[in-house]
């Protein structure tokens, strides 16, 4: 049977911690997984697959997800960051992406025989934010993010914002389009490094309610609202993806890693 | 703070304002008070309301504990902030929230008071690793989600102040000076959540039909929030809650209704199985009923067996038939 491919989006509803299981040796004790070449955070395909499989060992699961005897009929790719929410002066937060992310998505869509993104992907300058038609994140001609001020170029990526909004969010596209900003690869890369959430955790002594020695640590998390894209490729088993919600990654028992599925057109 | 922003008033995102928009560190702490006043007057951002609804929908099977602050709440005081004290604010939306880890930590304290057994604690809280017994430890069976602010809340913050009366004594741990009545108090301005602010706390258990545990956890948490307090400064009256409500998701239908529903699905599958080429439909269907309780699936399994016998396809050398037989023998 011919192989099919599907593009699926996952949106974080709570912070996600796809941990590396390693100490970073920096201020952050528990960093999130990042792509080696770009430094963008991602969810490894193995995490996704493990959660979708749910520990099942029956024939159906063995066929779709693989067993010692045979390989899986359904392959998943890593879920890459497509839109990163970054705190903004106006509009609460912006959905950032960059040409590298979108070109890569388009390249993969073509390679897998899916209809690729149609809209032009312009290259913003290092101090610019290219926006859709009615942005909510502009303050006096600027998009003011955490530590960086960018010149707002309203309407420059109107078609792109509309196409992406429809593709990923469907009827909910509005709140995405007014927050969408295409920024330079370096700016995006900076926020992937510096703009993610850092959560301080303490362990208390139950009697004295003071912090136990060595009981303070910092965890990184990919913030709520982040949208990831991933591909499912295979002959069978696409119905396994028909779940509206998943929970994955580390620190699950304190509520990290709740994702909702968006899109998924063949 | 960047020079380009000196003329801007702080943004409506409280977290961003707290971390990036302090004008200066003046001796009189005028700038801090200005910033806090601004945040205390900041309403909840409109985008939060939709986000809350989306989040609430995603946790349909949860047991929900609602609670309102009865006293001010100061949680996450140690979070980094150019002010001396931080507050637990949602990274993306900037609204106060109750971290799931803090709720779980409070439950741990409640568990000591309740005198729970080791097994009960293992389910509710997980087990730490035991290096001596070389046991790896385990995660809790329950998920303590962050408690989210009620989206109808108007202005959840308030300006607050603690006055340190003997700063030199505390700083030197008594080595340089003794506390006296002549010391000047040192007021420290900070941000807290005002009384009367409502939060929604979902608790789930990944196992199916296991709502008793999340309910038990919600009851214990309620007691803890009422009597032990959450967050910092509980000895000074901060962090106590009241006005509780526990909502349990609707129980699944009665046993008879569930049996009927499974029988109906089974009939639908069997109607499509008339020759050997369609037998795979049964194979695909079996995993779906395999995990139901024996009482729910029994009559359906018997129907499948009868159907196969009628087709002269009941053959114990086939794995499908062996599986059905094994499932039928389970009680």
CSV table of C-alpha atoms in Angstrom, one decimal, chain A:
chain,number,residue,atom,x,y,z
A,1,UNK,CA,0.0,0.0,0.0
A,2,UNK,CA,1.2,3.5,-0.8
A,3,UNK,CA,2.6,5.6,2.0
A,4,UNK,CA,0.7,8.6,3.1
A,5,UNK,CA,1.8,11.6,5.1
A,6,UNK,CA,-0.2,13.9,7.4
A,7,UNK,CA,0.8,17.2,8.9
A,8,UNK,CA,-0.2,17.6,12.5
A,9,UNK,CA,0.0,20.5,14.9
A,10,UNK,CA,0.1,20.3,18.6
A,11,UNK,CA,-0.5,23.3,20.8
A,12,UNK,CA,0.7,23.5,24.4
A,13,UNK,CA,-2.0,24.3,26.9
A,14,UNK,CA,0.3,24.1,29.9
A,15,UNK,CA,4.1,24.4,29.9
A,16,UNK,CA,5.9,21.4,28.3
A,17,UNK,CA,9.1,19.9,29.7
A,18,UNK,CA,10.6,17.5,27.1
A,19,UNK,CA,13.6,17.0,29.3
A,20,UNK,CA,17.1,15.9,28.3
A,21,UNK,CA,17.6,14.1,31.6
A,22,UNK,CA,20.8,16.1,31.9
A,23,UNK,CA,22.1,18.9,34.0
A,24,UNK,CA,23.0,21.8,31.7
A,25,UNK,CA,25.7,23.1,34.0
A,26,UNK,CA,24.2,26.6,33.8
A,27,UNK,CA,21.6,28.4,36.0
A,28,UNK,CA,19.0,26.1,34.7
A,29,UNK,CA,19.2,22.7,36.3
A,30,UNK,CA,16.7,20.9,34.1
A,31,UNK,CA,16.9,22.2,30.5
A,32,UNK,CA,14.5,21.2,27.7
A,33,UNK,CA,15.5,19.3,24.6
A,34,UNK,CA,16.9,21.4,21.8
A,35,UNK,CA,17.8,20.7,18.2
A,36,UNK,CA,21.6,20.5,17.9
A,37,UNK,CA,22.0,22.6,14.8
A,38,UNK,CA,19.5,25.4,15.5
A,39,UNK,CA,19.0,25.4,19.3
A,40,UNK,CA,15.2,25.5,18.8
A,41,UNK,CA,13.3,23.5,21.5
A,42,UNK,CA,11.5,20.4,20.2
A,43,UNK,CA,9.5,17.3,21.3
A,44,UNK,CA,11.4,14.1,20.3
A,45,UNK,CA,9.2,11.8,18.2
A,46,UNK,CA,9.9,9.0,20.7
A,47,UNK,CA,8.0,11.0,23.4
A,48,UNK,CA,5.0,11.5,21.1
A,49,UNK,CA,5.0,7.9,20.0
A,50,UNK,CA,5.4,6.5,23.5
A,51,UNK,CA,2.4,8.5,24.7
A,52,UNK,CA,0.3,7.6,21.7
A,53,UNK,CA,1.1,3.9,22.2
A,54,UNK,CA,0.1,4.2,25.9
A,55,UNK,CA,1.9,1.0,26.9
A,56,UNK,CA,-0.3,-1.2,24.7
A,57,UNK,CA,1.3,-4.5,23.5
A,58,UNK,CA,-1.6,-5.9,21.6
A,59,UNK,CA,-1.5,-6.9,17.9
A,60,UNK,CA,-2.9,-3.6,16.7
A,61,UNK,CA,-0.4,-1.6,18.7
A,62,UNK,CA,2.5,-3.8,17.6
A,63,UNK,CA,1.6,-3.3,14.0
A,64,UNK,CA,1.1,0.4,14.1
A,65,UNK,CA,4.0,1.3,16.5
A,66,UNK,CA,6.3,-1.6,15.9
A,67,UNK,CA,7.6,-4.6,17.9
A,68,UNK,CA,10.8,-6.6,18.2
A,69,UNK,CA,9.6,-8.7,15.2
A,70,UNK,CA,8.6,-5.9,12.8
A,71,UNK,CA,9.1,-2.2,12.3
A,72,UNK,CA,6.2,0.2,12.8
A,73,UNK,CA,3.7,1.0,10.1
A,74,UNK,CA,3.4,4.5,11.2
A,75,UNK,CA,6.4,6.8,11.6
A,76,UNK,CA,6.4,10.1,13.4
A,77,UNK,CA,8.8,13.0,13.1
A,78,UNK,CA,10.0,15.2,15.9
A,79,UNK,CA,7.5,17.9,16.8
A,80,UNK,CA,9.3,21.2,16.0
A,81,UNK,CA,8.4,24.6,17.2
A,82,UNK,CA,6.3,26.4,14.7
A,83,UNK,CA,5.1,29.4,16.7
A,84,UNK,CA,6.7,30.5,19.9
A,85,UNK,CA,4.7,32.8,22.3
A,86,UNK,CA,6.8,35.7,23.5
A,87,UNK,CA,5.6,38.2,26.1
A,88,UNK,CA,4.8,41.5,24.4
A,89,UNK,CA,4.1,45.1,25.5
A,90,UNK,CA,0.8,45.2,23.6
A,91,UNK,CA,-1.5,42.2,23.1
A,92,UNK,CA,-0.1,40.2,26.0
A,93,UNK,CA,2.1,37.9,23.8
A,94,UNK,CA,3.2,37.5,20.2
A,95,UNK,CA,3.3,34.3,18.1
A,96,UNK,CA,6.8,34.4,16.7
A,97,UNK,CA,8.2,32.5,13.8
A,98,UNK,CA,11.0,33.0,11.3
A,99,UNK,CA,11.9,32.2,7.6
A,100,UNK,CA,14.1,29.2,8.6
A,101,UNK,CA,11.1,27.5,10.4
A,102,UNK,CA,8.7,28.1,7.6
A,103,UNK,CA,11.0,27.3,4.7
A,104,UNK,CA,11.8,24.0,6.5
A,105,UNK,CA,8.1,23.2,6.9
A,106,UNK,CA,7.5,24.0,3.2
A,107,UNK,CA,10.5,21.8,2.1
A,108,UNK,CA,9.2,18.9,4.2
A,109,UNK,CA,5.6,19.3,2.8
A,110,UNK,CA,7.0,19.1,-0.7
A,111,UNK,CA,9.2,16.1,0.0
A,112,UNK,CA,6.3,14.2,1.5
A,113,UNK,CA,3.9,15.0,-1.4
A,114,UNK,CA,1.7,17.4,0.6
A,115,UNK,CA,0.5,20.7,-0.8
A,116,UNK,CA,3.1,23.2,0.4
A,117,UNK,CA,2.6,26.7,1.9
A,118,UNK,CA,1.6,29.0,-0.9
A,119,UNK,CA,2.3,32.5,0.6
A,120,UNK,CA,5.6,34.3,0.0
A,121,UNK,CA,8.0,34.0,3.0
A,122,UNK,CA,9.9,37.3,3.0
A,123,UNK,CA,13.1,37.8,4.9
A,124,UNK,CA,12.7,40.4,7.7
A,125,UNK,CA,15.7,42.5,8.8
A,126,UNK,CA,17.2,42.0,12.3
A,127,UNK,CA,15.2,45.0,13.7
A,128,UNK,CA,11.9,44.3,12.0
A,129,UNK,CA,8.7,42.4,12.7
A,130,UNK,CA,6.6,41.6,9.7
A,131,UNK,CA,2.9,41.5,10.6
A,132,UNK,CA,-0.6,40.6,9.3
A,133,UNK,CA,-3.3,43.1,8.5
A,134,UNK,CA,-4.8,43.9,12.0
A,135,UNK,CA,-2.1,43.3,14.6
A,136,UNK,CA,-2.8,43.6,18.3
A,137,UNK,CA,0.8,43.6,19.3
A,138,UNK,CA,1.9,47.0,18.0
A,139,UNK,CA,2.6,50.0,20.2
A,140,UNK,CA,3.4,53.2,18.4
A,141,UNK,CA,5.0,51.6,15.4
A,142,UNK,CA,6.9,49.0,17.4
A,143,UNK,CA,6.6,45.4,18.5
A,144,UNK,CA,8.1,45.5,22.0
A,145,UNK,CA,9.0,42.1,23.1
A,146,UNK,CA,10.8,41.0,26.3
A,147,UNK,CA,14.2,42.7,25.7
A,148,UNK,CA,14.0,43.6,22.1
A,149,UNK,CA,12.2,46.4,20.3
A,150,UNK,CA,11.3,45.7,16.6
A,151,UNK,CA,9.9,48.0,14.0
A,152,UNK,CA,6.4,47.0,13.1
A,153,UNK,CA,5.7,46.4,9.4
A,154,UNK,CA,2.0,46.1,9.3
A,155,UNK,CA,0.4,44.1,6.5
A,156,UNK,CA,3.7,42.8,5.1
A,157,UNK,CA,2.8,39.2,5.6
A,158,UNK,CA,-1.0,39.4,5.4
A,159,UNK,CA,-1.4,36.4,3.1
A,160,UNK,CA,1.1,34.3,5.2
A,161,UNK,CA,-0.7,35.1,8.4
A,162,UNK,CA,-4.1,34.2,6.9
A,163,UNK,CA,-2.8,31.0,5.3
A,164,UNK,CA,-1.1,29.8,8.5
A,165,UNK,CA,-4.0,30.8,10.7
A,166,UNK,CA,-6.4,28.8,8.6
A,167,UNK,CA,-4.1,25.8,8.3
A,168,UNK,CA,-3.3,25.6,12.0
A,169,UNK,CA,-6.2,27.2,13.9
A,170,UNK,CA,-9.1,26.9,11.5
A,171,UNK,CA,-12.0,28.8,12.9
A,172,UNK,CA,-9.9,30.1,15.8
A,173,UNK,CA,-7.5,31.9,13.5
A,174,UNK,CA,-8.3,35.4,14.6
A,175,UNK,CA,-6.4,35.5,17.9
A,176,UNK,CA,-3.4,34.0,16.1
A,177,UNK,CA,-3.4,36.4,13.1
A,178,UNK,CA,-3.4,39.5,15.3
A,179,UNK,CA,-0.4,38.2,17.3
A,180,UNK,CA,1.6,36.7,14.4
A,181,UNK,CA,5.0,38.2,13.7
A,182,UNK,CA,7.7,37.0,11.3
A,183,UNK,CA,11.1,37.9,12.6
A,184,UNK,CA,14.7,37.4,11.6
A,185,UNK,CA,16.1,33.9,12.2
A,186,UNK,CA,18.6,35.3,14.8
A,187,UNK,CA,15.8,37.1,16.7
A,188,UNK,CA,13.7,33.9,16.8
A,189,UNK,CA,16.8,31.9,17.9
A,190,UNK,CA,17.4,34.4,20.7
A,191,UNK,CA,13.9,34.0,22.1
A,192,UNK,CA,14.2,30.2,21.8
A,193,UNK,CA,17.2,30.5,24.0
A,194,UNK,CA,16.1,33.3,26.4
A,195,UNK,CA,12.4,33.6,26.1
A,196,UNK,CA,11.3,30.3,27.3
A,197,UNK,CA,9.8,29.8,30.8
A,198,UNK,CA,12.0,29.2,33.8
A,199,UNK,CA,10.3,27.7,36.8
A,200,UNK,CA,11.9,27.9,40.2
A,201,UNK,CA,11.1,24.9,42.4
A,202,UNK,CA,11.8,24.4,46.1
A,203,UNK,CA,11.6,21.5,48.4
A,204,UNK,CA,10.4,22.4,51.9
A,205,UNK,CA,11.0,20.7,55.2
A,206,UNK,CA,7.4,19.8,56.2
A,207,UNK,CA,7.9,20.7,59.8
A,208,UNK,CA,9.8,24.0,59.6
A,209,UNK,CA,8.5,25.0,56.2
A,210,UNK,CA,11.9,26.2,55.3
A,211,UNK,CA,13.8,25.2,52.2
A,212,UNK,CA,15.9,22.0,52.7
A,213,UNK,CA,19.6,22.3,51.9
A,214,UNK,CA,20.1,22.0,48.1
A,215,UNK,CA,16.3,22.0,47.7
A,216,UNK,CA,16.2,24.8,45.1
A,217,UNK,CA,16.3,24.1,41.4
A,218,UNK,CA,15.3,25.7,38.2
A,219,UNK,CA,13.5,24.0,35.4
A,220,UNK,CA,13.0,25.2,31.8
A,221,UNK,CA,9.7,24.7,30.1
A,222,UNK,CA,8.4,25.5,26.6
A,223,UNK,CA,5.6,28.0,27.4
A,224,UNK,CA,1.9,27.5,27.1
A,225,UNK,CA,0.5,28.5,23.7
A,226,UNK,CA,3.6,27.2,21.8
A,227,UNK,CA,2.6,25.4,18.5
A,228,UNK,CA,4.6,22.5,17.3
A,229,UNK,CA,4.4,20.8,13.8
A,230,UNK,CA,5.1,17.2,13.1
A,231,UNK,CA,4.5,14.7,10.3
A,232,UNK,CA,3.1,11.2,10.5
A,233,UNK,CA,4.1,9.0,7.6
A,234,UNK,CA,3.0,5.4,6.9
A,235,UNK,CA,0.5,3.0,5.5
A,236,UNK,CA,-1.9,2.4,8.4
A,237,UNK,CA,-2.7,3.5,11.9
A,238,UNK,CA,-3.5,7.2,11.3
A,239,UNK,CA,-6.6,6.8,13.5
A,240,UNK,CA,-4.2,6.5,16.5
A,241,UNK,CA,-3.6,10.2,16.1
A,242,UNK,CA,-7.2,11.1,16.4
A,243,UNK,CA,-6.9,12.2,20.0
A,244,UNK,CA,-7.8,15.7,20.9
A,245,UNK,CA,-5.4,15.9,23.9
A,246,UNK,CA,-2.2,14.3,25.0
A,247,UNK,CA,0.1,14.7,28.0
A,248,UNK,CA,3.8,14.2,27.5
A,249,UNK,CA,7.2,15.1,28.8
A,250,UNK,CA,8.6,15.5,32.3
A,251,UNK,CA,7.0,16.7,35.5
A,252,UNK,CA,3.7,15.3,34.4
A,253,UNK,CA,2.3,14.8,37.9
A,254,UNK,CA,2.5,18.6,38.5
A,255,UNK,CA,0.6,19.4,35.3
A,256,UNK,CA,3.2,19.9,32.6
A,257,UNK,CA,2.9,18.8,29.0
A,258,UNK,CA,-0.8,19.1,28.1
A,259,UNK,CA,-1.2,19.4,24.3
A,260,UNK,CA,-4.1,19.7,22.1
A,261,UNK,CA,-4.1,18.5,18.5
A,262,UNK,CA,-4.8,21.0,15.7
A,263,UNK,CA,-5.2,20.4,12.0
A,264,UNK,CA,-4.2,17.1,10.6
A,265,UNK,CA,-5.3,17.3,6.9
A,266,UNK,CA,-4.0,14.5,4.7
